């Protein structure tokens, strides 16, 4: 009884599925594991047959196993089928069942579902692998293969299983394969073993094997078809052999390198490039040659190349003599023979040198416009020294007589370490110079590699290093030697390569020297009189402005003396212009001898001169000079054998007694000169009468203006300011107008100068402030608010109560009005009394008001002053903007202000934008805001809203930003094109109106296009083929224009109009080239 209880407990506690069934297949007893694993209650199972729970696909096999067990009477072991769970799913069960005992069958089932899933996944992986998979015995017999064998070699799986492995190995590969099999029998893992394997069609494929033997005698193997790779390797080796003779005779160097960076093969060309013998190179690692890499760097680089297969890069190789040379490396990798690199090495020194020449040109272009001429030569020498690894460099001029040197420049290294520059600009006879002028004597480049061996050496001056070797080259222009350049003391001998380097760099440098000389000549022409060498009107004006500024800060005065010769016309008429010119030159020299330091004598033209006497204690001090001047002028002149007598009339005005502008001072002196000329009893006259007349005229205008204030005749017109990028209106400027009862609408220039500095000017400003605030308030109420700027006079700014007045006015309006108000102040006014003005402006800023600096570029404010003022916006004077296409100087000013505004992080507004071309150029230059007649004329406020509606439909101005971005050089090109087109329009207008418009300039050398051509044009586009055709096309266009204008002037207007097409054709040809340059 106890035994039966223990059996029952064991039956129920078993984790396996236990069952007892009768011979009819009905369950008699089951344990609890059936519920745990399949979910069936015992009564569920006992009520049905065994087979009713078996998967339909497994019933036949199950029945066979039962019949087998019945007939044989043996125990059935490890029979597997799928059994249904209570939830309808199936699980794999592995059965062990006894033979029939006493009419019952005893069975044990174990859940094999997870094991079966793993087995199925393994079989699925085995079948889908792209590699050839094998399970074999250690005797070389196949146990199992995957389907890939059929796809790759053509054998069915059944044709391979139980067949010996060696039945399929190529006869020549059996022996090495046996060796690998022995290793496997010893338990060693085999990787990347290659042999040839027979396909079903009796061809052979190369297979690469990886095997893993197991302790139970099973060998797992993976094979991969590498036939293509093998054939490629063989092809590469055949190619190497085939092209070996080509490689050996190529100009480029060639290496074969192993995976570790050792040189295995090298051609003769590389031996020549490197200076090493073939035997030496075959003993070297490439890190010993590559100057840019250590051995560790090289090995890292090798790994990168293995991954990329083909690589192109640049480096520097070390020559046997220690010098470095630029090399371009093209390498490809193959894993044949453990890994091989096939490397071509190209000498790219010439290409690198050309790049350095191009960079040199770019650098020298900047120096031409920013630095001294000596800097051009020194930069060129420093580069030549670096390339040739020299230690000495010089660049000297040869004078026109071809007998004298002008010692000019030494390299930075020479000056720093060995020499001094005391000899610069010293003149030195060529026949006294040493070997370094041999190139001048022989007229060709010279190499001296052994200075000591030269018989005609003369030794070196004190402070100069001992010379070991040198190269020198002459620079020719128009058949004459104009300069000589030299390098010295390279550690090894100089070669023709070094000579070529120096020759090209020296010649490029001289091109830029000539440009600099031309620039200096042009600058001299711009500021000095060509005949006498005296300052001209431009330079005189600059000096006078500076002197006036100095007077403003001191108690000193200056005298402006306008001098006109008496009797000069007679000299010209009687003796000719040559004698007259010589007389003017002699006069200039005589007058210069009596000037004090700081005084200026300038020639305005003809026989008119002007003298600036600076730093006088008082005006009377000028009278002693005037007396001496007249005495000197009246002394006889001896010119070309003629004894000439002349005199002079001088008009004088004193600043600041005559507190006028520079131009007005000059005009007053001129007027005074005519007074002196009209009175035979005086030689000079001090200005006074005309000034009084102007004061009376000013007083009359002032009286009328007072009445205008009383009668409310002043009005404001509003001019929009737009954002050039979007075309949107960003603000309005309120501009004063005088609705005169008799003269109509007067512009500010017609009355403001006459009220300047008066109480009426202050009243006008206050009226403008009130009107502006009222207008702002109205638009706020109408929800159409837009920022508004007004002009405040200098006089008002300098008053102490302006900020208080503005504060009081703002109290009458809602908060926030001030934020929409901008006050425009003149640059000159802002710096007049910087302390007071800064205080006033800061007070206004605290109210929310912003400031713009008007007419920026016309004054002399410094950045120091600027940063003391709360300036929010800069405005470029309209005179610069209007003429910037035709006046290069004004263009430079506009560019300068825009660049300065960016540096100061302030927006800039351009005034005077008369057309869309100007708007586009300003946008190119970086100016975002603009106003002017091309956008809108000032208008009454009543007209603004209607204008704004129409403006929003104006697409052209709203799409300026669609233009392509240009760099500064291309902007210059665009301006040159616009300038040319405007010139062409003026020519066509002159012809169409039969000469009744202003005649256009026919001087091609003075045009904006010409300035661009010789400046930015040659710097940016000079190396392009199309550039060479520009100048002939430009000159031809001017020649055609000149011929047509001549026809008009001769009364042949009809013929000129008929030939207008030829002018258009010539111009179109020029513009086509310019368009190509701008789009390349």
mmCIF file of N, CA and C in Angstrom, residues 858-898:
data_model
loop_
_atom_site.group_PDB
_atom_site.id
_atom_site.type_symbol
_atom_site.label_atom_id
_atom_site.label_comp_id
_atom_site.label_asym_id
_atom_site.label_seq_id
_atom_site.Cartn_x
_atom_site.Cartn_y
_atom_site.Cartn_z
ATOM 1 N N UNK A 858 31.200 113.552 -45.221
ATOM 2 C CA UNK A 858 31.543 114.905 -45.650
ATOM 3 C C UNK A 858 32.337 115.653 -44.591
ATOM 4 N N UNK A 859 32.329 115.140 -43.366
ATOM 5 C CA UNK A 859 33.011 115.834 -42.273
ATOM 6 C C UNK A 859 34.330 115.203 -41.929
ATOM 7 N N UNK A 860 34.809 115.455 -40.735
ATOM 8 C CA UNK A 860 36.123 114.978 -40.319
ATOM 9 C C UNK A 860 36.043 114.329 -38.956
ATOM 10 N N UNK A 861 34.901 113.678 -38.691
ATOM 11 C CA UNK A 861 34.744 113.063 -37.380
ATOM 12 C C UNK A 861 35.647 111.842 -37.274
ATOM 13 N N UNK A 862 36.088 111.588 -36.087
ATOM 14 C CA UNK A 862 36.925 110.415 -35.835
ATOM 15 C C UNK A 862 36.085 109.353 -35.152
ATOM 16 N N UNK A 863 36.583 108.130 -35.148
ATOM 17 C CA UNK A 863 35.852 107.040 -34.487
ATOM 18 C C UNK A 863 35.775 107.271 -32.988
ATOM 19 N N UNK A 864 36.778 107.958 -32.465
ATOM 20 C CA UNK A 864 36.758 108.273 -31.029
ATOM 21 C C UNK A 864 35.526 109.103 -30.709
ATOM 22 N N UNK A 865 35.270 110.142 -31.530
ATOM 23 C CA UNK A 865 34.083 110.968 -31.336
ATOM 24 C C UNK A 865 32.823 110.154 -31.562
ATOM 25 N N UNK A 866 32.869 109.315 -32.590
ATOM 26 C CA UNK A 866 31.674 108.550 -32.945
ATOM 27 C C UNK A 866 31.189 107.697 -31.783
ATOM 28 N N UNK A 867 32.100 107.022 -31.128
ATOM 29 C CA UNK A 867 31.720 106.111 -30.060
ATOM 30 C C UNK A 867 31.214 106.842 -28.816
ATOM 31 N N UNK A 868 31.417 108.143 -28.768
ATOM 32 C CA UNK A 868 30.901 108.904 -27.632
ATOM 33 C C UNK A 868 29.459 109.339 -27.849
ATOM 34 N N UNK A 869 28.959 109.150 -29.049
ATOM 35 C CA UNK A 869 27.610 109.620 -29.373
ATOM 36 C C UNK A 869 26.680 108.429 -29.590
ATOM 37 N N UNK A 870 25.420 108.534 -29.169
ATOM 38 C CA UNK A 870 24.464 107.426 -29.342
ATOM 39 C C UNK A 870 23.896 107.398 -30.761
ATOM 40 N N UNK A 871 24.757 107.151 -31.724
ATOM 41 C CA UNK A 871 24.333 107.129 -33.123
ATOM 42 C C UNK A 871 23.777 105.744 -33.451
ATOM 43 N N UNK A 872 22.541 105.711 -33.993
ATOM 44 C CA UNK A 872 21.906 104.444 -34.353
ATOM 45 C C UNK A 872 22.035 104.135 -35.837
ATOM 46 N N UNK A 873 22.104 105.178 -36.670
ATOM 47 C CA UNK A 873 22.087 104.987 -38.125
ATOM 48 C C UNK A 873 23.085 105.958 -38.760
ATOM 49 N N UNK A 874 23.773 105.501 -39.833
ATOM 50 C CA UNK A 874 24.637 106.368 -40.630
ATOM 51 C C UNK A 874 23.937 106.642 -41.966
ATOM 52 N N UNK A 875 24.028 107.894 -42.439
ATOM 53 C CA UNK A 875 23.441 108.244 -43.731
ATOM 54 C C UNK A 875 24.550 108.773 -44.638
ATOM 55 N N UNK A 876 24.637 108.170 -45.827
ATOM 56 C CA UNK A 876 25.666 108.572 -46.792
ATOM 57 C C UNK A 876 25.155 109.777 -47.571
ATOM 58 N N UNK A 877 25.983 110.794 -47.672
ATOM 59 C CA UNK A 877 25.603 112.014 -48.378
ATOM 60 C C UNK A 877 25.197 111.694 -49.814
ATOM 61 N N UNK A 878 24.094 112.324 -50.269
ATOM 62 C CA UNK A 878 23.536 112.010 -51.576
ATOM 63 C C UNK A 878 24.484 112.361 -52.720
ATOM 64 N N UNK A 879 25.353 113.337 -52.521
ATOM 65 C CA UNK A 879 26.280 113.710 -53.596
ATOM 66 C C UNK A 879 27.228 112.565 -53.932
ATOM 67 N N UNK A 880 27.638 111.816 -52.921
ATOM 68 C CA UNK A 880 28.511 110.669 -53.179
ATOM 69 C C UNK A 880 27.744 109.554 -53.897
ATOM 70 N N UNK A 881 26.491 109.342 -53.475
ATOM 71 C CA UNK A 881 25.705 108.237 -54.029
ATOM 72 C C UNK A 881 25.344 108.505 -55.479
ATOM 73 N N UNK A 882 24.876 109.731 -55.766
ATOM 74 C CA UNK A 882 24.412 110.048 -57.117
ATOM 75 C C UNK A 882 25.505 109.817 -58.166
ATOM 76 N N UNK A 883 26.750 110.179 -57.813
ATOM 77 C CA UNK A 883 27.828 110.165 -58.812
ATOM 78 C C UNK A 883 28.778 108.997 -58.660
ATOM 79 N N UNK A 884 28.419 107.989 -57.837
ATOM 80 C CA UNK A 884 29.420 106.947 -57.567
ATOM 81 C C UNK A 884 29.686 106.061 -58.789
ATOM 82 N N UNK A 885 28.738 105.994 -59.715
ATOM 83 C CA UNK A 885 29.003 105.190 -60.918
ATOM 84 C C UNK A 885 30.038 105.872 -61.800
ATOM 85 N N UNK A 886 29.977 107.205 -61.861
ATOM 86 C CA UNK A 886 30.874 107.942 -62.757
ATOM 87 C C UNK A 886 32.104 108.485 -62.063
ATOM 88 N N UNK A 887 32.113 108.526 -60.745
ATOM 89 C CA UNK A 887 33.232 109.097 -59.998
ATOM 90 C C UNK A 887 33.803 108.019 -59.075
ATOM 91 N N UNK A 888 34.982 107.545 -59.423
ATOM 92 C CA UNK A 888 35.603 106.450 -58.665
ATOM 93 C C UNK A 888 35.860 106.864 -57.221
ATOM 94 N N UNK A 889 36.245 108.119 -57.013
ATOM 95 C CA UNK A 889 36.529 108.574 -55.655
ATOM 96 C C UNK A 889 35.268 108.492 -54.784
ATOM 97 N N UNK A 890 34.146 108.918 -55.339
ATOM 98 C CA UNK A 890 32.904 108.855 -54.580
ATOM 99 C C UNK A 890 32.466 107.418 -54.332
ATOM 100 N N UNK A 891 32.713 106.538 -55.302
ATOM 101 C CA UNK A 891 32.431 105.118 -55.097
ATOM 102 C C UNK A 891 33.248 104.571 -53.931
ATOM 103 N N UNK A 892 34.521 104.958 -53.873
ATOM 104 C CA UNK A 892 35.370 104.494 -52.768
ATOM 105 C C UNK A 892 34.844 104.996 -51.427
ATOM 106 N N UNK A 893 34.337 106.248 -51.424
ATOM 107 C CA UNK A 893 33.788 106.794 -50.181
ATOM 108 C C UNK A 893 32.548 105.996 -49.760
ATOM 109 N N UNK A 894 31.668 105.711 -50.711
ATOM 110 C CA UNK A 894 30.459 104.943 -50.389
ATOM 111 C C UNK A 894 30.834 103.578 -49.845
ATOM 112 N N UNK A 895 31.755 102.897 -50.519
ATOM 113 C CA UNK A 895 32.194 101.577 -50.034
ATOM 114 C C UNK A 895 32.798 101.690 -48.643
ATOM 115 N N UNK A 896 33.596 102.744 -48.446
ATOM 116 C CA UNK A 896 34.233 102.908 -47.140
ATOM 117 C C UNK A 896 33.226 103.099 -46.023
ATOM 118 N N UNK A 897 32.180 103.904 -46.288
ATOM 119 C CA UNK A 897 31.164 104.135 -45.259
ATOM 120 C C UNK A 897 30.392 102.848 -44.971
ATOM 121 N N UNK A 898 30.061 102.095 -46.025
ATOM 122 C CA UNK A 898 29.333 100.831 -45.822
ATOM 123 C C UNK A 898 30.157 99.863 -44.993
#
